[in-house]
Amino acid sequence: MDPREMTGAQALIKSLEMQRVEVMFGLPGGAILPVYDPIIDSSIRHILVRHEQGAGHMAQGYAQVTGRPGVAIVTSGPGATNIVTPLADAYMDSTPLVVITGQVATSSIGSDAFQESDTTGITMGITKHNWLVTDANDIPRVVAEAFHVATTGRPGPVLIDMPKDIAQASMEWYWPEPSDLDLPGYHPVTRGDPELVREAAEMMLAAERPVIYAGGGILKARASEGLRELSERTGIPVVTTLMARGCFPDSHPLCLGMPGMHGNYTAVTAMQRSDLLIALGSRFDDRVTGRVDAFAPEAKVIHVDIDPAEHHKVRRADVAIVGDCRLVIDELLMALDSLGLPHSDATRVGSGGTPSDAAPGAPAVPGSSAASFPRDRVDLWRAKLGEWQIRFPLVYAQTDAPGELKPQFVLETLRDATPDDTIVASGVGQHQMFASQWWKFDYPNTWINSGGLGTMGFAVPASIGAKVGRPDKMVWAVDGDGCFQMTAQELVTASSERIPVKIALLNNAYLGMVRQWQEMFYEERYSEVYLSPDLPDYVGWAESMGCIGIRVESPEEVGPAIDKANSIDDRPVVIDFRTDASEKVYPMVAAGASNDEIIVDPSLMRGDN
Amino acid sequence: MSAYGIDKRHHTLTVLVENKPGVLARVAGLFARRGYNIFSLAVAPSDDARFSRITIVVDVESAPLDQIVKQLDKLIPVVSITELAPSAARERELLLVTVEVSPETRGQVIQLVGVFEGKIIDVGHDRLTVMLAGSPTKVDDFEDLIRSYGIVELQRTGRVALPMLERSDDRSNLSAKVLGFANHTEKAG
Ligand SMILES: Cc1ncc(C[n+]2csc(CCOP(=O)(O)OP(=O)(O)O)c2C)c(N)n1
Ligand SMILES: [Mg+2]
C-alpha cells in the first residue's frame, strides 16, 4: 500500500503533528470516533476532560502561558455546543485556539441527524474563522490555514468541523507549502506606517501628561521588552489593563497598575487627566473607559493595534497605527532616536524607587542635547501621580474578629509565599478583581483570566491548561465559590493526569460581585446571591476528586495552609478560605458612570488611614 | 418620498468574496450581529470563477462606514471592498412588474413603459409584465407611476454599481475608494 494513502482522521492527526502540537484537550463521542483512533499512535498527548467547556478553557490557559495555539477536540452536537463558551471567551480575549469538532456524515447534514448541530453556523460570530471540511484531501491544507489564521494578525479561535465520513475517507497525504494556503482575503498588516509613527513619536515628546495605556496586545505581540524601553526612555508611566497585567512589571516605578471599573485611583485618574493616551494593543473597553463621552476628555490619542477595526470604534484616535505592537514599538523607538531622544539613564527609573520619590527633585537629563524633550514636564506629571498614589492607595483592614478573614489578606499572603513568576489564573467576580489588584505581576503571561467575556468557571480548567503548558512553574488558581461550582469537575482531570495545580478558593458564600452591586445599587435587596459556605463541603469534594483539601477560617491559618499547599507537588490542592462576605471591591466606577466619579474605599474618605 | 433616491445615508460597497459555501451567511451574519442595516444586497458570480461579488447598500446612519468596512474586511473570505459614495457611483437596478390593464389603460401603460425605456416581456389578457433597468431614482419614479394601474406582483433586484469614470474636465476625486488595505499589505510571518 502506498504509505501516503491514509484516512482523513490519520491525516488530521498527522497535520496536527506537523504543526508541532504537543497536547490537546478533549472528549470523544460518535461523530469524532474515527479521529480518536489514530490518537492512540500519535506523539500528541491527549488530556481527557470531564466536560468540553473544560477542554476549551484548558486550551486557553495553555495558549496564554505558552503563546502557542491551544488545541481542543470534541464530538458533534452537545460536544460542540459545550465548547461554545470557551470559543466566545477566546474570541473576546484574542486567544489563539484551534478547536476540532466532529460532525455527522456529509450525507446526513441538514437532516436533523442524531447529534447534529450547525456548528459552523453557531460559531460563526465567535470564531475568527471556521471550516466545514467536505473533502478528505483538503484536510492538511485546512489545518495549515487554521493554524495560520489563529496565530497571525489579531490572534483568535478557529474551528474545524469534521464530518464522520470525511474522517473515514481515504486521501493521499501531502503537506502544503505556505503558498498553497488558499486565503486570498487574509493579509494582516504588521508594520506601522513610518509617517504616522514619526507623528506619534513627536506627540509623545510634546505631551505634558502622557500615559501609556497597555493592553493585551502587548502580550500577544511579545512586546514587553520594547514597552519597557519605550516607557523608560520617555519617562511615560504605564497602566496595564486587566488583559495586560504583567506585560510591564508592577514593581517598576513607572507602573501605575490597573485602570478601569475596579482599577486603582491613580491609574484611572491619570487617564482621565491625561493630555496624551498612547494605547498599545488595547481597545477602549467599556470597563476601562466608563462613560465614553466623559473619558479622558483632554487627551489626544495614539492608537496602535493590529486590528484596524479597533481604531475609532470607541474613541477617535488622532494617530491610528495599524501594526503589530512589537514592531511598531521598535519603530517608535527608532523615531525617538532620530528626534534626538537620549537613551535611558537607568538612575532615573532604577528599580526600587517610587514615582513620587523619583519625580520632584529629579535632576535634568545629564548631557541631554534634546532640548525638545520635556523631561521636567513629565516629571511634574509624575509628581502629581505620586501624590495620588500616596493619598489613594488600595486598602483593607484585617482584624482578629472571627468570620472576618479578608480576601485581600489571603491574596497578599499567597503572593508573598509563592515564587515571583507564579502563574495565577482567576475566575470572574470579586476574587478576580482582588487578585488583579493585590498580586504583583512582574512577568508577562503570568496572569490568566477571562477579561472580555467574564466567564465564571474559567479558573480551574485554565489553570490546568497553564500547568500543562508550563510544568516548570507554580500555578495557582484564585477562584470564587460560585465559579468553582461551575467547572470544579476538571480537578478530576487534573488528579488523574497528575497536573498539580493549586486552587485558592475565596469562599464568601455568595455570588459576591453580584451581591456587591445589589448592596450598592439595589438598596441591599439581595436577590438570589446566597450560596452557603459549606454546601457543598469543598474540602470533602476536593478530596473525592483526588486533591488535597484544606480549610482555613482565620488569618493565622492562612500562611501555614499555603506553605503546605506549596509543598505538595504530586496532586492538586484546594484551600477553602472562608472569607468575609461583606468585603467589597474598591475603588469602583459604577456602570455607565464617568471615571471622574470613582468611588474609593470609604475609609480613605473618612481619613482613618 | 422615494425609498431609493440619492441621499447621503446610503453608500454602496462592492465586496469581492471567495466563492465558497456560506460566505453570504458570514456577511449577512456580521451585519446582523453588529447592528448594521443593509438597505439592499445583490450577489452574483464575478468574471473569475473563484470569486463572487456582493453589492451591498449600507445605511451609514446605523454605524460609521469606516467600522462597517473594516469589520467586513476582517472576514477571511472577503478579498477586497470598494466603497462608492452616492455621488461617485453609476448605479443600476432592475425591476420586473406585472400590472393590471384594461382595454382603456393598456395604451397608457405601454406609453409609460416607452417613456421610461422599459420593455414589455409578457402579455396576458388583462395583465402585462414589464422590465425596467435604470438608476434607482428612475426605477422609483416608474414604480410610483405604474402603481395606480394596479400592481399584481413586483420585484426589484437591489443595486449594482460601478465607479463613475473620470472625465478630462473633472479629474477630481470621483473615483472609487478601495479599502482592501492592500496598498500597504504585508503577509504576517
Ligand atoms: C457564566 C456566568 N454567569 C454569570 C455571571 C455573572 N457574574 C459575574 S461575577 C458573579 C459572581 C461570582 O461569584 P463567585 O465565583 O463566588 O465570586 P465572588 O464574586 O464571590 O468573588 C456572577 C454571577 C458570569 N460572569 N458568568
Ligand atoms: Mg463568592
Coordinates of C-alpha atoms in Angstrom, one line a residue, chain A residues 8-521:
Chain A
G8 CA -8.9 11.7 6.8
A9 CA -8.6 11.0 10.5
Q10 CA -5.0 10.0 10.2
A11 CA -4.3 13.0 8.0
L12 CA -5.9 15.2 10.6
I13 CA -3.7 13.9 13.5
K14 CA -0.7 13.9 11.3
S15 CA -1.4 17.5 10.3
L16 CA -1.6 18.5 14.0
E17 CA 1.8 16.8 14.5
M18 CA 3.2 18.8 11.6
Q19 CA 2.0 21.9 13.4
R20 CA 4.1 20.6 16.4
V21 CA 1.1 20.3 18.6
E22 CA 2.2 18.7 21.8
V23 CA -1.0 18.4 23.7
M24 CA -4.7 18.5 23.0
F25 CA -7.7 18.6 25.4
G26 CA -10.8 16.7 24.5
L27 CA -13.5 14.2 25.0
P28 CA -14.7 11.7 22.3
G29 CA -18.1 10.8 21.0
G30 CA -19.8 9.2 18.0
A31 CA -19.1 11.7 15.2
I32 CA -15.4 12.2 16.2
L33 CA -14.7 8.4 16.9
P34 CA -12.7 7.9 13.7
V35 CA -10.4 10.7 14.7
Y36 CA -9.8 9.3 18.2
D37 CA -8.4 6.0 16.8
P38 CA -5.1 7.5 15.4
I39 CA -4.6 9.4 18.6
I40 CA -3.5 6.2 20.2
D41 CA -0.5 6.1 17.9
S42 CA 0.2 9.8 17.9
S43 CA 3.0 11.6 19.7
I44 CA 0.4 14.2 20.8
R45 CA -0.6 14.0 24.4
H46 CA -4.4 13.9 24.8
I47 CA -5.9 15.1 28.1
L48 CA -9.4 13.6 28.7
V49 CA -11.6 16.3 30.2
R50 CA -14.8 15.8 32.1
H51 CA -16.8 18.5 30.3
E52 CA -16.0 20.0 26.9
Q53 CA -16.1 23.5 28.3
G54 CA -13.1 22.4 30.4
A55 CA -11.2 21.4 27.2
G56 CA -11.7 24.8 25.7
H57 CA -10.6 26.7 28.8
M58 CA -7.6 24.4 29.3
A59 CA -6.6 25.1 25.7
Q60 CA -6.9 28.8 26.5
G61 CA -4.8 28.6 29.6
Y62 CA -2.2 26.6 27.7
A63 CA -2.2 29.2 24.9
Q64 CA -2.0 32.2 27.2
V65 CA 1.1 30.9 29.0
T66 CA 2.9 29.4 26.0
G67 CA 1.9 31.9 23.3
R68 CA 1.2 28.8 21.1
P69 CA -2.3 27.9 19.9
G70 CA -4.3 25.7 22.2
V71 CA -6.0 22.7 20.7
A72 CA -9.2 21.1 21.7
I73 CA -11.2 18.2 20.2
V74 CA -14.8 17.3 20.8
T75 CA -17.7 15.5 19.2
S76 CA -20.6 16.9 17.3
G77 CA -23.9 18.3 18.7
P78 CA -23.6 18.6 22.5
G79 CA -19.8 18.3 22.4
A80 CA -19.7 21.2 20.0
T81 CA -22.2 23.3 21.9
N82 CA -20.4 22.7 25.2
I83 CA -17.3 24.4 23.8
V84 CA -19.1 27.4 22.6
T85 CA -18.4 29.4 25.8
P86 CA -14.6 28.9 25.5
L87 CA -14.8 29.9 21.9
A88 CA -16.6 33.1 22.7
D89 CA -14.2 33.7 25.5
A90 CA -11.1 33.2 23.3
Y91 CA -12.7 35.4 20.6
M92 CA -13.1 38.3 23.1
D93 CA -9.6 37.9 24.5
S94 CA -7.9 37.2 21.2
T95 CA -6.6 33.8 22.3
P96 CA -5.3 31.5 19.6
L97 CA -7.3 28.3 19.7
V98 CA -7.8 25.5 17.2
V99 CA -11.0 23.6 18.0
I100 CA -11.9 20.4 16.1
T101 CA -15.5 19.3 16.3
G102 CA -16.9 16.1 14.9
Q103 CA -19.9 16.4 12.6
V104 CA -22.5 13.9 11.2
A105 CA -21.7 12.4 7.8
T106 CA -22.0 14.8 4.9
S107 CA -24.9 12.9 3.6
S108 CA -26.8 13.5 6.8
I109 CA -26.0 17.2 7.2
G110 CA -29.3 19.2 7.3
S111 CA -31.5 16.2 8.2
D112 CA -31.6 16.7 12.0
A113 CA -29.5 13.6 12.4
F114 CA -28.6 12.3 15.8
Q115 CA -26.2 14.8 17.5
E116 CA -26.2 17.1 14.5
S117 CA -25.8 20.8 15.1
D118 CA -25.0 23.6 12.8
T119 CA -21.6 24.1 14.4
T120 CA -20.1 26.4 11.8
G121 CA -23.3 28.5 11.9
I122 CA -23.4 28.6 15.7
T123 CA -19.7 29.6 16.0
M124 CA -19.5 32.0 13.0
G125 CA -19.8 35.1 15.2
I126 CA -17.4 33.8 17.9
T127 CA -14.5 32.5 15.8
K128 CA -12.0 34.3 13.7
H129 CA -12.9 31.8 11.0
N130 CA -14.3 28.3 10.7
W131 CA -14.2 25.5 8.2
L132 CA -16.6 22.6 7.4
V133 CA -14.4 20.0 5.7
T134 CA -16.1 18.4 2.7
D135 CA -13.2 16.5 1.1
A136 CA -10.6 14.5 2.9
N137 CA -8.0 15.8 0.5
D138 CA -8.5 19.3 1.9
I139 CA -7.5 18.3 5.5
P140 CA -3.8 19.2 5.6
R141 CA -4.4 22.5 3.8
V142 CA -7.3 23.4 6.1
V143 CA -5.3 22.5 9.2
A144 CA -2.4 24.7 8.0
E145 CA -4.8 27.5 7.2
A146 CA -6.5 27.2 10.6
F147 CA -3.2 27.5 12.5
H148 CA -2.1 30.3 10.3
V149 CA -5.3 32.3 10.8
A150 CA -5.4 31.5 14.6
T151 CA -1.9 32.7 15.3
T152 CA -1.3 35.7 12.9
G153 CA -2.7 39.1 12.8
R154 CA -5.0 39.6 15.8
P155 CA -5.0 36.0 17.2
G156 CA -8.2 34.2 17.9
P157 CA -10.0 30.9 18.0
V158 CA -10.8 29.0 14.8
L159 CA -12.8 25.8 14.4
I160 CA -12.6 22.9 12.0
D161 CA -15.8 20.9 11.7
M162 CA -15.0 17.3 10.6
P163 CA -17.9 15.1 9.2
K164 CA -17.5 11.5 10.1
D165 CA -17.4 10.2 6.6
I166 CA -14.7 12.6 5.7
A167 CA -12.6 11.3 8.6
Q168 CA -13.1 7.8 7.3
A169 CA -12.5 8.6 3.6
S170 CA -9.1 7.9 2.2
M171 CA -6.8 10.6 0.9
E172 CA -3.2 10.9 -0.3
W173 CA -1.0 12.6 2.2
Y174 CA 0.8 15.9 1.4
W175 CA 1.8 18.8 3.4
P176 CA 1.1 22.3 2.0
E177 CA 3.7 24.9 1.3
P178 CA 2.8 28.3 2.7
S179 CA 2.0 29.4 -0.9
D180 CA -0.6 26.6 -1.1
L181 CA -2.8 28.2 1.6
D182 CA -5.9 29.4 0.0
L183 CA -6.5 32.7 1.9
P184 CA -6.7 35.4 -0.8
G185 CA -8.5 37.7 1.6
Y186 CA -6.2 37.5 4.6
H187 CA -3.2 39.7 4.7
P188 CA -2.6 41.2 8.2
V189 CA -0.5 44.3 8.3
T190 CA 2.2 44.1 10.8
R191 CA 4.5 47.1 10.3
G192 CA 3.4 50.7 11.1
D193 CA 3.2 53.4 8.6
P194 CA 6.5 55.3 9.1
E195 CA 4.9 58.8 8.8
L196 CA 2.3 58.0 11.4
V197 CA 5.0 56.5 13.7
R198 CA 7.0 59.7 13.4
E199 CA 4.0 61.8 14.2
A200 CA 3.3 59.6 17.2
A201 CA 6.8 60.0 18.4
E202 CA 6.6 63.7 18.2
M203 CA 3.4 63.8 20.1
M204 CA 5.0 61.7 22.8
L205 CA 7.8 64.2 23.2
A206 CA 5.4 67.1 23.2
A207 CA 2.9 65.8 25.8
E208 CA 2.8 67.1 29.3
R209 CA 0.6 64.4 30.9
P210 CA 1.2 61.3 28.8
V211 CA 0.0 57.8 29.8
I212 CA 0.8 54.5 28.1
Y213 CA -2.4 52.5 28.0
A214 CA -1.1 49.0 27.6
G215 CA -3.5 46.2 26.6
G216 CA -3.4 42.5 25.9
G217 CA -1.9 43.1 22.5
I218 CA 1.4 43.8 24.2
L219 CA 1.4 40.2 25.5
K220 CA 0.1 38.7 22.2
A221 CA 2.9 40.6 20.3
R222 CA 5.5 39.7 23.0
A223 CA 6.3 43.4 23.2
S224 CA 7.0 43.6 26.9
E225 CA 10.7 44.5 26.5
G226 CA 10.0 47.1 23.9
L227 CA 7.3 48.6 26.1
R228 CA 9.7 48.8 29.0
E229 CA 12.3 50.6 26.9
L230 CA 9.7 53.0 25.5
S231 CA 8.5 53.9 28.9
E232 CA 11.9 54.2 30.5
R233 CA 13.3 56.3 27.7
T234 CA 10.4 58.7 27.6
G235 CA 9.6 58.6 31.3
I236 CA 6.0 58.0 30.4
P237 CA 4.1 56.0 33.0
V238 CA 2.1 52.8 32.1
V239 CA -1.3 51.5 33.0
T240 CA -1.8 47.8 32.4
T241 CA -5.3 46.6 31.7
L242 CA -6.9 43.5 33.1
M243 CA -5.8 41.7 30.0
A244 CA -2.3 43.1 30.2
R245 CA -1.3 42.6 33.8
G246 CA 2.3 41.6 33.9
C247 CA 3.2 43.0 30.5
F248 CA 5.0 45.8 32.4
P249 CA 6.3 45.0 35.9
D250 CA 4.1 46.1 38.7
S251 CA 7.2 46.7 40.8
H252 CA 8.5 49.2 38.2
P253 CA 8.4 52.8 39.4
L254 CA 6.7 53.9 36.1
C255 CA 3.9 51.3 36.5
L256 CA 0.6 52.7 37.6
G257 CA -1.2 49.3 37.7
M258 CA -4.7 48.5 36.5
P259 CA -7.2 51.1 35.2
G260 CA -10.9 50.6 34.8
M261 CA -14.0 49.9 36.8
H262 CA -12.0 48.4 39.7
G263 CA -8.7 50.0 38.8
N264 CA -6.7 51.9 41.3
Y265 CA -7.4 55.7 41.7
T266 CA -4.1 56.8 40.2
A267 CA -4.4 54.6 37.1
V268 CA -7.9 55.7 36.5
T269 CA -7.3 59.4 37.2
A270 CA -4.1 59.5 35.3
M271 CA -6.0 58.5 32.2
Q272 CA -8.8 61.0 33.0
R273 CA -6.4 63.9 33.3
S274 CA -4.0 62.8 30.6
D275 CA -3.3 65.0 27.6
L276 CA -2.0 62.0 25.6
L277 CA -3.0 58.4 25.7
I278 CA -0.7 56.0 24.0
A279 CA -2.9 53.0 23.5
L280 CA -0.8 50.0 22.7
G281 CA -2.8 46.8 21.9
S282 CA -5.8 48.0 24.0
R283 CA -9.3 48.5 22.8
F284 CA -11.1 51.1 24.9
D285 CA -13.3 48.5 26.5
D286 CA -16.3 49.9 28.4
R287 CA -14.9 48.5 31.6
V288 CA -11.8 50.8 31.1
T289 CA -13.4 53.9 29.7
G290 CA -16.5 54.2 31.9
R291 CA -18.9 56.6 30.3
V292 CA -17.2 57.1 26.9
D293 CA -18.1 60.7 26.4
A294 CA -16.5 61.6 29.7
F295 CA -13.5 59.5 29.3
A296 CA -10.1 61.3 29.2
P297 CA -11.6 64.4 27.9
E298 CA -8.4 66.3 27.3
A299 CA -6.4 63.5 25.8
K300 CA -5.2 63.2 22.3
V301 CA -5.0 59.5 21.4
I302 CA -2.3 57.5 19.6
H303 CA -3.8 54.0 19.0
V304 CA -1.6 51.1 17.9
D305 CA -3.5 48.0 17.1
I306 CA -3.0 45.1 14.6
D307 CA -6.8 45.1 14.0
P308 CA -7.7 48.2 12.1
A309 CA -11.3 47.8 13.1
E310 CA -10.4 48.7 16.7
H311 CA -9.4 52.2 15.5
H312 CA -12.1 54.8 16.0
K313 CA -14.5 52.1 17.2
V314 CA -15.0 53.6 20.6
R315 CA -12.7 56.6 20.7
R316 CA -11.5 58.6 17.8
A317 CA -7.7 58.4 17.6
D318 CA -5.6 61.3 16.5
V319 CA -3.0 58.9 15.2
A320 CA -4.1 55.4 14.4
I321 CA -1.3 53.0 13.5
V322 CA -2.1 49.5 12.2
G323 CA 0.5 47.1 13.1
D324 CA 2.0 44.5 15.5
C325 CA 2.8 46.2 18.8
R326 CA 6.3 44.8 19.0
L327 CA 7.2 46.0 15.5
V328 CA 5.6 49.4 16.0
I329 CA 7.2 50.0 19.4
D330 CA 10.6 49.2 17.8
E331 CA 9.7 51.7 15.0
L332 CA 8.7 54.3 17.7
L333 CA 12.0 53.8 19.5
M334 CA 13.8 54.4 16.2
A335 CA 11.7 57.5 15.5
L336 CA 12.5 58.8 19.0
D337 CA 16.2 58.2 18.3
S338 CA 16.0 60.3 15.2
L339 CA 14.2 63.0 17.1
G340 CA 17.2 63.2 19.4
L341 CA 15.8 61.5 22.5
P342 CA 18.7 60.3 24.5
H343 CA 18.9 56.7 25.7
S344 CA 17.6 56.0 29.1
D345 CA 19.6 56.8 32.1
A346 CA 18.9 54.0 34.5
T347 CA 19.3 56.2 37.6
R348 CA 16.0 58.0 36.9
V349 CA 13.9 54.9 36.8
G350 CA 16.0 52.5 38.7
S351 CA 14.1 49.8 40.5
G352 CA 13.0 50.3 44.0
G353 CA 12.0 54.0 43.8
T354 CA 8.5 55.2 43.5
P355 CA 7.4 57.8 41.1
S356 CA 6.9 60.2 44.0
D357 CA 10.4 60.0 45.2
A358 CA 11.9 60.0 41.8
A359 CA 9.9 62.9 40.5
P360 CA 10.0 66.3 42.0
G361 CA 13.7 67.0 42.7
A362 CA 15.0 64.7 39.9
P363 CA 17.9 66.1 38.0
A364 CA 17.6 67.1 34.4
V365 CA 18.8 64.5 31.9
P366 CA 22.5 64.6 32.1
G367 CA 24.2 65.9 29.0
S368 CA 20.9 65.9 27.2
S369 CA 21.1 67.7 23.9
A370 CA 17.4 67.0 23.2
A371 CA 16.1 70.4 24.1
S372 CA 12.8 69.2 22.6
F373 CA 12.3 66.6 25.2
P374 CA 10.4 67.9 28.2
R375 CA 11.7 65.6 30.9
D376 CA 10.9 68.1 33.5
R377 CA 7.3 68.5 32.3
V378 CA 6.8 64.8 32.6
D379 CA 8.5 64.9 36.0
L380 CA 5.8 67.3 37.2
W381 CA 3.1 64.9 36.0
R382 CA 4.8 62.1 37.7
A383 CA 5.0 64.1 40.9
K384 CA 1.2 64.5 40.7
L385 CA 0.7 60.8 40.1
G386 CA 3.0 60.1 43.1
E387 CA 0.8 62.3 45.3
W388 CA -2.3 60.4 44.2
Q389 CA -0.6 57.1 44.9
I390 CA 0.1 58.2 48.4
R391 CA -3.3 59.7 49.0
F392 CA -5.4 56.9 47.4
P393 CA -3.7 53.5 47.9
L394 CA -5.5 50.2 47.8
V395 CA -6.5 49.5 51.4
Y396 CA -8.2 46.9 53.6
A397 CA -8.0 46.1 57.3
Q398 CA -7.6 42.6 58.5
T399 CA -9.0 42.3 62.1
D400 CA -8.9 39.5 64.6
A401 CA -12.7 39.2 64.7
P402 CA -13.9 35.7 63.9
G403 CA -15.5 35.3 60.4
E404 CA -13.6 38.3 59.1
L405 CA -10.9 36.7 57.1
K406 CA -10.2 39.3 54.3
P407 CA -9.8 38.1 50.8
Q408 CA -7.1 40.7 50.3
F409 CA -5.1 39.4 53.2
V410 CA -5.3 35.9 51.7
L411 CA -4.0 37.2 48.4
E412 CA -1.2 39.2 49.9
T413 CA -0.1 36.2 52.0
L414 CA -0.3 34.0 48.9
R415 CA 1.6 36.5 46.8
D416 CA 4.4 36.7 49.3
A417 CA 4.6 33.0 49.8
T418 CA 5.0 32.0 46.2
P419 CA 7.7 32.5 43.6
D420 CA 7.6 35.8 41.7
D421 CA 6.9 34.1 38.4
T422 CA 4.0 32.1 39.7
I423 CA 1.2 31.8 37.2
V424 CA -2.2 33.0 38.5
A425 CA -5.4 32.0 36.8
S426 CA -8.6 33.5 38.0
G427 CA -12.4 33.2 37.8
V428 CA -14.8 36.1 37.5
G429 CA -16.1 38.2 40.3
Q430 CA -14.7 40.0 43.3
H431 CA -11.9 37.5 43.8
Q432 CA -10.7 38.2 40.2
M433 CA -10.6 41.9 40.9
F434 CA -8.9 41.4 44.3
A435 CA -6.3 39.1 42.6
S436 CA -5.6 41.6 39.9
Q437 CA -5.3 44.4 42.4
W438 CA -3.2 42.8 45.1
W439 CA -0.9 40.5 43.2
K440 CA 2.4 41.9 41.9
F441 CA 2.8 40.8 38.3
D442 CA 6.3 41.2 37.3
Y443 CA 6.5 38.8 34.4
P444 CA 4.5 38.6 31.2
N445 CA 2.0 35.8 30.7
T446 CA 1.7 35.0 34.4
W447 CA -1.9 36.3 34.8
I448 CA -4.7 34.4 33.0
N449 CA -8.2 35.4 33.2
S450 CA -11.4 35.8 31.3
G451 CA -11.5 39.5 30.6
G452 CA -13.8 40.3 27.7
L453 CA -16.4 37.6 28.2
G454 CA -16.1 37.3 32.0
T455 CA -16.8 33.6 32.1
M456 CA -17.4 32.2 35.6
G457 CA -15.7 28.8 35.8
F458 CA -12.7 29.8 33.8
A459 CA -10.1 29.5 36.6
V460 CA -9.9 25.7 37.3
P461 CA -9.6 24.5 33.7
A462 CA -7.4 27.4 32.6
S463 CA -5.0 26.8 35.5
I464 CA -4.8 23.1 34.4
G465 CA -4.0 24.1 30.8
A466 CA -1.4 26.6 32.1
K467 CA 0.3 24.0 34.2
V468 CA 0.4 21.6 31.2
G469 CA 2.0 24.4 29.2
R470 CA 4.4 25.4 31.9
P471 CA 5.0 22.4 34.1
D472 CA 8.1 24.1 35.4
K473 CA 6.2 26.9 37.1
M474 CA 4.0 27.0 40.1
V475 CA 0.3 27.6 39.1
W476 CA -2.3 28.9 41.4
A477 CA -6.0 29.4 40.6
V478 CA -7.8 32.1 42.5
D479 CA -11.4 31.1 42.4
G480 CA -14.7 32.1 43.8
D481 CA -17.2 29.7 45.4
G482 CA -19.7 30.4 42.6
C483 CA -17.2 30.0 39.9
F484 CA -15.7 26.8 41.4
Q485 CA -19.0 25.1 41.3
M486 CA -19.2 25.6 37.5
T487 CA -16.1 23.7 36.4
A488 CA -14.6 22.0 39.5
Q489 CA -15.1 18.6 38.0
E490 CA -11.9 19.3 35.9
L491 CA -10.0 18.7 39.1
V492 CA -10.7 15.0 38.4
T493 CA -8.9 15.5 35.1
A494 CA -6.0 17.2 36.9
S495 CA -5.8 14.4 39.5
S496 CA -5.9 11.6 37.0
E497 CA -3.4 13.3 34.7
R498 CA -1.2 14.3 37.7
I499 CA -1.3 18.0 37.0
P500 CA -0.6 19.6 40.3
V501 CA -2.5 22.9 40.2
K502 CA -3.4 24.7 43.4
I503 CA -6.7 26.4 44.0
A504 CA -7.2 29.2 46.4
L505 CA -11.0 29.2 46.8
L506 CA -12.1 32.6 48.2
N507 CA -15.3 31.2 49.7
N508 CA -17.5 34.1 50.7
A509 CA -20.7 32.0 50.4
Y510 CA -22.0 34.5 47.9
L511 CA -22.1 35.4 44.3
G512 CA -20.1 38.2 45.7
M513 CA -19.8 40.6 42.8
V514 CA -23.5 40.5 42.2
R515 CA -24.1 40.9 45.9
Q516 CA -21.9 44.0 45.9
W517 CA -24.0 45.6 43.1
Q518 CA -27.2 44.7 44.9
E519 CA -25.8 46.2 48.1
M520 CA -24.6 49.4 46.4
F521 CA -27.2 50.0 43.7

